[in-house]
Amino acid sequence: MAGGHDFVVVASRLPVDRVGEDGQPPEVQWRPSPGGLVTALEPVMAEANGVWIGWPGSAGPAPEPFGVGGMHLVSVGLSADEVRDFYEGFSNATLWPLYHDVIAPPMFRRPWWDAYVTVNRRFAEAAAGQAAPGATVWVNDYQLQLVPGMLREIRRDVRIGFFNHIPFPGYEIFAQLPWRRQIVEGLLGADLLGFQRHSDAANFLLACRRAAGMTTRGSLVRVPPRDAGAGTREVRAGAFPVSIDAAAFGRLASREDVRKRATVIRNALGEPEVVLLGVDRLDYTKGILHRLHAFSELLDEGRLRSPGSVLILVASPSRERVEQYRLLRDEVEVTVGRINGQHGELGSPPVHYLHQSYPREEMAALYLAADVMLVTSLRDGMNLVAKEYVACRDDESGALVLSEFTGAADELVGAFLVNPHDIEGLKDAIVRAATISPPEARRRMRAMRRRVYDNDVAHWAASFLAALKQAPGPG
Ligand code: F6P
């Protein structure tokens, strides 16, 4: 079983959005979704005759392979039951909370695990069917942790990389997972395992020793042969912090229409003295309530004034059929209502809450309009929003308040780092950021911009693929 592609990307989703109706040609039905991963991998895909394997995002049979924007796309279909058990269940109600330090209680359900195994096998078989002899296969994220091992069973000739976009938890937490050994063994089918932070890679290496009884030396894991025909393999685990297409955001932010839109936004808000901004998926890992509580107390105490200080809260809809997300939405909306009821005046509420998704132009305009960006995640693999804000601030003004529990905190040293659980500390950081002097803002922003532009998404993909090439390789 071999296909004709020398480079295969496997991710839970295809890099396209559906915009047309069934029955229309695929180029009309689908539009590329402008994500960082696609931007980084498009040139590699074009050069290496690449293919992207993923789920198109709704239940039903997989459409035939199709091409959009020069990319070859192969769909993996999920039934409605699999969307419930694999996507909403095991991926987003078991692994997601577990890997984010059990901020919400993870649910361990055996039928969800069965669906995870079934769907991972389908992805592995799809990859095996597309990869040319000796191809490179890059598997992405927590939804697909069994794919490397399953793929290696079918195809010993391919070189497999795996990148985990979310945190890998400490062992005491990971150990709660009834299927911890299977997950570790699945991941170890790869030749190279990439994580966001060194601490994630260290957590994984410990899990290899404790959950699967492997031995490790530095960043290498010794994987004993699975059967008589195979040899001992060495698998490397390391940190490769993901990033954004910084130059593309910079170009957006310098566009005349986007700059005008930023002015219109501030004008529509009543020309406040301070605009604070939060942009997240509506997810309990993002610390949205902590941010609201800090803002509310600052208004109560008169350390921020209303009108005068405005918080724009963009919380885009996400995983809306998962119980914890529904509960969070209710709580956020009640809290916003309470703050606006208490501190608002006719025509000028202090919190502008937007439960919507926006195109990148509007996001860039919001970043330009905001004096202070608030990223208060309780746990976050990287947080690309923080990097997008920095990439857009070409006049080196503005300030970033950033949770130390994000991967971005390792890199963005010019941010005001906070522990979002410490509401007093968070409030102090918000006030310091809102009253920063222009020279201090410039010094901090310059350092962050250098980092984001140097370590952009192309650099991330190139360094991961270079390390994959050098990894010990198929044994
Ligand atoms: O950060 C992990 C991630 O899976 C991203 O890759 C993705 O953008 C986001 O979470 C939302 O995921 P989904 O909508 O597929 O559940």
PDB file of C-alpha atoms in Angstrom, residues 49-293:
ATOM      1  CA  ASN A  49       4.336  17.095  -4.227  1.00  0.00           C
ATOM      2  CA  GLY A  50       2.541  17.174  -0.907  1.00  0.00           C
ATOM      3  CA  VAL A  51      -0.926  16.186   0.224  1.00  0.00           C
ATOM      4  CA  TRP A  52      -2.958  17.217   3.282  1.00  0.00           C
ATOM      5  CA  ILE A  53      -5.177  14.651   4.997  1.00  0.00           C
ATOM      6  CA  GLY A  54      -7.904  15.866   7.355  1.00  0.00           C
ATOM      7  CA  TRP A  55     -11.555  15.979   8.356  1.00  0.00           C
ATOM      8  CA  PRO A  56     -13.651  18.511   6.410  1.00  0.00           C
ATOM      9  CA  GLY A  57     -15.482  19.580   9.603  1.00  0.00           C
ATOM     10  CA  SER A  58     -19.000  18.127   9.344  1.00  0.00           C
ATOM     11  CA  ALA A  59     -20.474  14.654   9.790  1.00  0.00           C
ATOM     12  CA  GLY A  60     -20.949  12.488   6.733  1.00  0.00           C
ATOM     13  CA  PRO A  61     -19.043  10.513   4.122  1.00  0.00           C
ATOM     14  CA  ALA A  62     -15.710  11.869   2.930  1.00  0.00           C
ATOM     15  CA  PRO A  63     -15.808  13.846  -0.324  1.00  0.00           C
ATOM     16  CA  GLU A  64     -13.485  12.605  -3.099  1.00  0.00           C
ATOM     17  CA  PRO A  65      -9.913  13.990  -2.992  1.00  0.00           C
ATOM     18  CA  PHE A  66      -9.850  17.518  -4.382  1.00  0.00           C
ATOM     19  CA  GLY A  67      -7.541  20.460  -4.967  1.00  0.00           C
ATOM     20  CA  VAL A  68      -7.918  23.997  -3.650  1.00  0.00           C
ATOM     21  CA  GLY A  69      -5.428  26.822  -4.079  1.00  0.00           C
ATOM     22  CA  GLY A  70      -2.823  24.417  -5.499  1.00  0.00           C
ATOM     23  CA  MET A  71      -3.084  22.017  -2.534  1.00  0.00           C
ATOM     24  CA  HIS A  72      -4.027  18.336  -2.816  1.00  0.00           C
ATOM     25  CA  LEU A  73      -6.562  17.507  -0.117  1.00  0.00           C
ATOM     26  CA  VAL A  74      -7.731  14.076   1.007  1.00  0.00           C
ATOM     27  CA  SER A  75     -10.710  13.936   3.364  1.00  0.00           C
ATOM     28  CA  VAL A  76     -11.299  11.547   6.214  1.00  0.00           C
ATOM     29  CA  GLY A  77     -15.026  11.254   6.906  1.00  0.00           C
ATOM     30  CA  LEU A  78     -16.563  11.018  10.393  1.00  0.00           C
ATOM     31  CA  SER A  79     -20.067   9.756  11.109  1.00  0.00           C
ATOM     32  CA  ALA A  80     -22.312  11.750  13.449  1.00  0.00           C
ATOM     33  CA  ASP A  81     -21.557   9.225  16.225  1.00  0.00           C
ATOM     34  CA  GLU A  82     -17.831   9.643  15.625  1.00  0.00           C
ATOM     35  CA  VAL A  83     -18.100  13.427  15.770  1.00  0.00           C
ATOM     36  CA  ARG A  84     -19.768  12.947  19.160  1.00  0.00           C
ATOM     37  CA  ASP A  85     -17.428  10.270  20.524  1.00  0.00           C
ATOM     38  CA  PHE A  86     -14.083  11.012  18.842  1.00  0.00           C
ATOM     39  CA  TYR A  87     -14.186  14.819  18.379  1.00  0.00           C
ATOM     40  CA  GLU A  88     -16.482  16.162  21.103  1.00  0.00           C
ATOM     41  CA  GLY A  89     -15.859  13.221  23.440  1.00  0.00           C
ATOM     42  CA  PHE A  90     -12.348  11.784  23.644  1.00  0.00           C
ATOM     43  CA  SER A  91     -10.534  14.694  21.933  1.00  0.00           C
ATOM     44  CA  ASN A  92     -12.316  17.599  23.592  1.00  0.00           C
ATOM     45  CA  ALA A  93     -13.891  16.290  26.800  1.00  0.00           C
ATOM     46  CA  THR A  94     -11.116  13.812  27.787  1.00  0.00           C
ATOM     47  CA  LEU A  95      -7.749  14.866  26.311  1.00  0.00           C
ATOM     48  CA  TRP A  96      -8.287  18.623  26.072  1.00  0.00           C
ATOM     49  CA  PRO A  97      -9.079  19.174  29.780  1.00  0.00           C
ATOM     50  CA  LEU A  98      -6.529  16.545  30.868  1.00  0.00           C
ATOM     51  CA  TYR A  99      -3.712  18.127  28.853  1.00  0.00           C
ATOM     52  CA  HIS A 100      -4.689  21.595  30.128  1.00  0.00           C
ATOM     53  CA  ASP A 101      -4.032  20.659  33.751  1.00  0.00           C
ATOM     54  CA  VAL A 102      -7.601  19.500  34.513  1.00  0.00           C
ATOM     55  CA  ILE A 103      -8.989  23.068  34.620  1.00  0.00           C
ATOM     56  CA  ALA A 104     -12.254  21.289  33.816  1.00  0.00           C
ATOM     57  CA  PRO A 105     -12.697  17.661  34.931  1.00  0.00           C
ATOM     58  CA  PRO A 106     -11.781  15.229  32.145  1.00  0.00           C
ATOM     59  CA  MET A 107     -14.346  12.513  31.408  1.00  0.00           C
ATOM     60  CA  PHE A 108     -13.090   8.969  30.863  1.00  0.00           C
ATOM     61  CA  ARG A 109     -15.558   6.967  28.771  1.00  0.00           C
ATOM     62  CA  ARG A 110     -14.662   3.654  27.171  1.00  0.00           C
ATOM     63  CA  PRO A 111     -16.845   4.051  24.037  1.00  0.00           C
ATOM     64  CA  TRP A 112     -15.085   7.396  23.391  1.00  0.00           C
ATOM     65  CA  TRP A 113     -11.708   5.642  23.551  1.00  0.00           C
ATOM     66  CA  ASP A 114     -12.960   2.997  21.096  1.00  0.00           C
ATOM     67  CA  ALA A 115     -13.998   5.762  18.678  1.00  0.00           C
ATOM     68  CA  TYR A 116     -10.582   7.450  19.101  1.00  0.00           C
ATOM     69  CA  VAL A 117      -8.842   4.184  18.140  1.00  0.00           C
ATOM     70  CA  THR A 118     -11.142   3.642  15.137  1.00  0.00           C
ATOM     71  CA  VAL A 119     -10.769   7.178  13.794  1.00  0.00           C
ATOM     72  CA  ASN A 120      -7.001   7.281  14.361  1.00  0.00           C
ATOM     73  CA  ARG A 121      -6.727   4.037  12.379  1.00  0.00           C
ATOM     74  CA  ARG A 122      -8.700   5.608   9.530  1.00  0.00           C
ATOM     75  CA  PHE A 123      -6.300   8.573   9.429  1.00  0.00           C
ATOM     76  CA  ALA A 124      -3.279   6.215   9.565  1.00  0.00           C
ATOM     77  CA  GLU A 125      -4.629   4.130   6.684  1.00  0.00           C
ATOM     78  CA  ALA A 126      -5.325   7.265   4.651  1.00  0.00           C
ATOM     79  CA  ALA A 127      -1.736   8.431   5.236  1.00  0.00           C
ATOM     80  CA  ALA A 128      -0.334   5.013   4.332  1.00  0.00           C
ATOM     81  CA  GLY A 129      -2.333   5.092   1.105  1.00  0.00           C
ATOM     82  CA  GLN A 130      -0.999   8.518   0.066  1.00  0.00           C
ATOM     83  CA  ALA A 131       2.682   8.315   1.083  1.00  0.00           C
ATOM     84  CA  ALA A 132       5.240   7.443  -1.598  1.00  0.00           C
ATOM     85  CA  PRO A 133       8.040   4.994  -0.659  1.00  0.00           C
ATOM     86  CA  GLY A 134      10.358   6.752   1.827  1.00  0.00           C
ATOM     87  CA  ALA A 135       7.978   9.751   2.166  1.00  0.00           C
ATOM     88  CA  THR A 136       7.924  12.190   5.084  1.00  0.00           C
ATOM     89  CA  VAL A 137       4.661  12.200   7.050  1.00  0.00           C
ATOM     90  CA  TRP A 138       3.934  15.026   9.505  1.00  0.00           C
ATOM     91  CA  VAL A 139       1.121  14.225  11.950  1.00  0.00           C
ATOM     92  CA  ASN A 140      -0.373  17.076  13.994  1.00  0.00           C
ATOM     93  CA  ASP A 141      -1.942  17.337  17.416  1.00  0.00           C
ATOM     94  CA  TYR A 142      -3.654  15.567  20.279  1.00  0.00           C
ATOM     95  CA  GLN A 143      -6.574  14.244  18.257  1.00  0.00           C
ATOM     96  CA  LEU A 144      -4.200  11.930  16.350  1.00  0.00           C
ATOM     97  CA  GLN A 145      -1.698  10.585  18.878  1.00  0.00           C
ATOM     98  CA  LEU A 146      -2.154   6.955  17.828  1.00  0.00           C
ATOM     99  CA  VAL A 147      -1.516   7.674  14.149  1.00  0.00           C
ATOM    100  CA  PRO A 148       2.325   7.490  14.274  1.00  0.00           C
ATOM    101  CA  GLY A 149       2.282   3.977  15.783  1.00  0.00           C
ATOM    102  CA  MET A 150      -0.511   2.717  13.520  1.00  0.00           C
ATOM    103  CA  LEU A 151       1.146   4.155  10.431  1.00  0.00           C
ATOM    104  CA  ARG A 152       4.504   2.595  11.314  1.00  0.00           C
ATOM    105  CA  GLU A 153       2.829  -0.814  11.580  1.00  0.00           C
ATOM    106  CA  ILE A 154       1.631  -0.478   7.995  1.00  0.00           C
ATOM    107  CA  ARG A 155       4.590   1.405   6.503  1.00  0.00           C
ATOM    108  CA  ARG A 156       8.058   0.909   7.981  1.00  0.00           C
ATOM    109  CA  ASP A 157       9.690   2.860   5.163  1.00  0.00           C
ATOM    110  CA  VAL A 158       8.265   6.311   5.927  1.00  0.00           C
ATOM    111  CA  ARG A 159       9.782   8.996   8.154  1.00  0.00           C
ATOM    112  CA  ILE A 160       7.207  10.207  10.685  1.00  0.00           C
ATOM    113  CA  GLY A 161       7.131  13.492  12.611  1.00  0.00           C
ATOM    114  CA  PHE A 162       4.503  14.393  15.202  1.00  0.00           C
ATOM    115  CA  PHE A 163       3.877  17.862  16.600  1.00  0.00           C
ATOM    116  CA  ASN A 164       1.685  18.469  19.644  1.00  0.00           C
ATOM    117  CA  HIS A 165       0.120  21.947  19.465  1.00  0.00           C
ATOM    118  CA  ILE A 166      -1.207  21.867  23.029  1.00  0.00           C
ATOM    119  CA  PRO A 167       0.646  21.313  26.332  1.00  0.00           C
ATOM    120  CA  PHE A 168       1.775  17.856  27.408  1.00  0.00           C
ATOM    121  CA  PRO A 169       0.806  17.550  31.095  1.00  0.00           C
ATOM    122  CA  GLY A 170       2.912  16.624  34.108  1.00  0.00           C
ATOM    123  CA  TYR A 171       2.985  12.899  34.842  1.00  0.00           C
ATOM    124  CA  GLU A 172       0.691  12.966  37.906  1.00  0.00           C
ATOM    125  CA  ILE A 173      -2.025  14.366  35.654  1.00  0.00           C
ATOM    126  CA  PHE A 174      -1.272  12.294  32.550  1.00  0.00           C
ATOM    127  CA  ALA A 175      -1.281   9.181  34.722  1.00  0.00           C
ATOM    128  CA  GLN A 176      -5.043   9.608  35.276  1.00  0.00           C
ATOM    129  CA  LEU A 177      -5.651   8.530  31.691  1.00  0.00           C
ATOM    130  CA  PRO A 178      -6.691   4.869  31.635  1.00  0.00           C
ATOM    131  CA  TRP A 179      -5.076   4.518  28.180  1.00  0.00           C
ATOM    132  CA  ARG A 180      -1.808   6.311  29.029  1.00  0.00           C
ATOM    133  CA  ARG A 181       0.452   3.464  27.861  1.00  0.00           C
ATOM    134  CA  GLN A 182      -1.321   3.158  24.508  1.00  0.00           C
ATOM    135  CA  ILE A 183      -1.013   6.917  23.926  1.00  0.00           C
ATOM    136  CA  VAL A 184       2.724   6.928  24.693  1.00  0.00           C
ATOM    137  CA  GLU A 185       3.305   3.891  22.478  1.00  0.00           C
ATOM    138  CA  GLY A 186       1.244   5.461  19.688  1.00  0.00           C
ATOM    139  CA  LEU A 187       3.323   8.635  19.790  1.00  0.00           C
ATOM    140  CA  LEU A 188       6.556   6.650  19.818  1.00  0.00           C
ATOM    141  CA  GLY A 189       5.759   5.385  16.330  1.00  0.00           C
ATOM    142  CA  ALA A 190       7.186   8.762  15.204  1.00  0.00           C
ATOM    143  CA  ASP A 191      10.887   9.436  14.567  1.00  0.00           C
ATOM    144  CA  LEU A 192      10.644  12.959  15.984  1.00  0.00           C
ATOM    145  CA  LEU A 193       8.144  14.348  18.507  1.00  0.00           C
ATOM    146  CA  GLY A 194       7.813  18.117  18.681  1.00  0.00           C
ATOM    147  CA  PHE A 195       6.354  20.037  21.614  1.00  0.00           C
ATOM    148  CA  GLN A 196       5.805  23.743  22.270  1.00  0.00           C
ATOM    149  CA  ARG A 197       7.967  24.089  25.393  1.00  0.00           C
ATOM    150  CA  HIS A 198      10.937  22.243  26.869  1.00  0.00           C
ATOM    151  CA  SER A 199       8.750  21.447  29.876  1.00  0.00           C
ATOM    152  CA  ASP A 200       6.231  19.665  27.601  1.00  0.00           C
ATOM    153  CA  ALA A 201       9.013  17.541  26.075  1.00  0.00           C
ATOM    154  CA  ALA A 202      10.349  16.766  29.579  1.00  0.00           C
ATOM    155  CA  ASN A 203       6.837  15.754  30.724  1.00  0.00           C
ATOM    156  CA  PHE A 204       6.557  13.427  27.737  1.00  0.00           C
ATOM    157  CA  LEU A 205       9.967  11.827  28.390  1.00  0.00           C
ATOM    158  CA  LEU A 206       8.910  11.141  31.970  1.00  0.00           C
ATOM    159  CA  ALA A 207       5.655   9.596  30.710  1.00  0.00           C
ATOM    160  CA  CYS A 208       7.725   7.299  28.447  1.00  0.00           C
ATOM    161  CA  ARG A 209       9.640   6.036  31.481  1.00  0.00           C
ATOM    162  CA  ARG A 210       6.722   5.797  33.905  1.00  0.00           C
ATOM    163  CA  ALA A 211       3.775   4.804  31.717  1.00  0.00           C
ATOM    164  CA  ALA A 212       5.576   2.611  29.172  1.00  0.00           C
ATOM    165  CA  GLY A 213       8.738   1.506  31.019  1.00  0.00           C
ATOM    166  CA  MET A 214      11.058   2.905  28.319  1.00  0.00           C
ATOM    167  CA  THR A 215      14.569   4.169  28.948  1.00  0.00           C
ATOM    168  CA  THR A 216      15.544   7.691  27.911  1.00  0.00           C
ATOM    169  CA  ARG A 217      18.910   9.397  27.420  1.00  0.00           C
ATOM    170  CA  GLY A 218      18.717  13.190  27.122  1.00  0.00           C
ATOM    171  CA  SER A 219      16.035  13.875  24.517  1.00  0.00           C
ATOM    172  CA  LEU A 220      16.150  10.323  23.086  1.00  0.00           C
ATOM    173  CA  VAL A 221      13.815   7.440  23.910  1.00  0.00           C
ATOM    174  CA  ARG A 222      14.927   3.841  23.237  1.00  0.00           C
ATOM    175  CA  VAL A 223      11.994   1.954  21.778  1.00  0.00           C
ATOM    176  CA  PRO A 224      12.376  -1.832  21.871  1.00  0.00           C
ATOM    177  CA  PRO A 225      11.386  -3.844  18.756  1.00  0.00           C
ATOM    178  CA  ARG A 226       7.692  -4.612  18.447  1.00  0.00           C
ATOM    179  CA  ASP A 227       8.278  -7.880  16.592  1.00  0.00           C
ATOM    180  CA  ALA A 228      11.107 -10.109  15.389  1.00  0.00           C
ATOM    181  CA  GLY A 229      11.507  -8.270  12.076  1.00  0.00           C
ATOM    182  CA  ALA A 230      12.144  -4.870  13.638  1.00  0.00           C
ATOM    183  CA  GLY A 231      15.171  -3.347  15.413  1.00  0.00           C
ATOM    184  CA  THR A 232      15.443  -1.089  18.476  1.00  0.00           C
ATOM    185  CA  ARG A 233      14.573   2.471  17.488  1.00  0.00           C
ATOM    186  CA  GLU A 234      15.573   5.816  18.932  1.00  0.00           C
ATOM    187  CA  VAL A 235      12.975   8.551  18.999  1.00  0.00           C
ATOM    188  CA  ARG A 236      13.772  12.186  19.725  1.00  0.00           C
ATOM    189  CA  ALA A 237      11.485  14.554  21.674  1.00  0.00           C
ATOM    190  CA  GLY A 238      12.205  18.286  21.614  1.00  0.00           C
ATOM    191  CA  ALA A 239      10.767  21.810  21.781  1.00  0.00           C
ATOM    192  CA  PHE A 240       9.813  23.637  18.558  1.00  0.00           C
ATOM    193  CA  PRO A 241       7.735  26.687  19.546  1.00  0.00           C
ATOM    194  CA  VAL A 242       5.120  27.318  16.862  1.00  0.00           C
ATOM    195  CA  SER A 243       4.579  30.777  15.440  1.00  0.00           C
ATOM    196  CA  ILE A 244       2.667  32.926  12.945  1.00  0.00           C
ATOM    197  CA  ASP A 245       3.264  34.399   9.517  1.00  0.00           C
ATOM    198  CA  ALA A 246       4.476  37.654  11.095  1.00  0.00           C
ATOM    199  CA  ALA A 247       5.197  39.436   7.812  1.00  0.00           C
ATOM    200  CA  ALA A 248       1.666  38.715   6.552  1.00  0.00           C
ATOM    201  CA  PHE A 249       0.195  40.267   9.718  1.00  0.00           C
ATOM    202  CA  GLY A 250       2.595  43.194   9.380  1.00  0.00           C
ATOM    203  CA  ARG A 251       1.429  43.754   5.793  1.00  0.00           C
ATOM    204  CA  LEU A 252      -2.230  43.594   6.850  1.00  0.00           C
ATOM    205  CA  ALA A 253      -1.665  46.099   9.632  1.00  0.00           C
ATOM    206  CA  SER A 254      -0.035  48.575   7.275  1.00  0.00           C
ATOM    207  CA  ARG A 255      -2.921  48.492   4.790  1.00  0.00           C
ATOM    208  CA  GLU A 256      -4.744  51.818   4.487  1.00  0.00           C
ATOM    209  CA  ASP A 257      -8.235  50.249   4.832  1.00  0.00           C
ATOM    210  CA  VAL A 258      -7.189  48.317   7.960  1.00  0.00           C
ATOM    211  CA  ARG A 259      -5.679  51.423   9.601  1.00  0.00           C
ATOM    212  CA  LYS A 260      -8.821  53.402   8.802  1.00  0.00           C
ATOM    213  CA  ARG A 261     -10.932  50.629  10.302  1.00  0.00           C
ATOM    214  CA  ALA A 262      -8.881  50.831  13.526  1.00  0.00           C
ATOM    215  CA  THR A 263      -9.675  54.547  13.739  1.00  0.00           C
ATOM    216  CA  VAL A 264     -13.363  53.843  13.108  1.00  0.00           C
ATOM    217  CA  ILE A 265     -13.365  51.243  15.907  1.00  0.00           C
ATOM    218  CA  ARG A 266     -11.924  53.697  18.466  1.00  0.00           C
ATOM    219  CA  ASN A 267     -14.361  56.306  17.266  1.00  0.00           C
ATOM    220  CA  ALA A 268     -17.316  53.926  17.632  1.00  0.00           C
ATOM    221  CA  LEU A 269     -16.194  53.227  21.204  1.00  0.00           C
ATOM    222  CA  GLY A 270     -16.373  56.959  21.993  1.00  0.00           C
ATOM    223  CA  GLU A 271     -12.616  57.690  21.770  1.00  0.00           C
ATOM    224  CA  PRO A 272     -11.769  56.101  25.127  1.00  0.00           C
ATOM    225  CA  GLU A 273      -8.496  56.830  26.921  1.00  0.00           C
ATOM    226  CA  VAL A 274      -7.658  53.130  27.150  1.00  0.00           C
ATOM    227  CA  VAL A 275      -8.790  50.257  24.940  1.00  0.00           C
ATOM    228  CA  LEU A 276      -8.122  46.795  26.374  1.00  0.00           C
ATOM    229  CA  LEU A 277      -8.590  43.783  24.105  1.00  0.00           C
ATOM    230  CA  GLY A 278      -9.037  40.044  24.625  1.00  0.00           C
ATOM    231  CA  VAL A 279      -9.334  37.642  21.676  1.00  0.00           C
ATOM    232  CA  ASP A 280      -9.881  33.939  22.230  1.00  0.00           C
ATOM    233  CA  ARG A 281     -11.967  30.955  21.319  1.00  0.00           C
ATOM    234  CA  LEU A 282     -14.611  30.785  24.048  1.00  0.00           C
ATOM    235  CA  ASP A 283     -12.679  28.147  25.987  1.00  0.00           C
ATOM    236  CA  TYR A 284     -12.240  27.591  29.726  1.00  0.00           C
ATOM    237  CA  THR A 285      -8.464  27.372  29.275  1.00  0.00           C
ATOM    238  CA  LYS A 286      -8.287  31.043  28.276  1.00  0.00           C
ATOM    239  CA  GLY A 287      -8.976  32.617  31.687  1.00  0.00           C
ATOM    240  CA  ILE A 288     -11.742  34.855  30.303  1.00  0.00           C
ATOM    241  CA  LEU A 289     -13.550  35.021  33.658  1.00  0.00           C
ATOM    242  CA  HIS A 290     -10.325  35.892  35.506  1.00  0.00           C
ATOM    243  CA  ARG A 291      -9.810  38.765  33.065  1.00  0.00           C
ATOM    244  CA  LEU A 292     -13.381  39.982  33.563  1.00  0.00           C
ATOM    245  CA  HIS A 293     -13.070  39.807  37.342  1.00  0.00           C
TER     246      HIS A 293
END
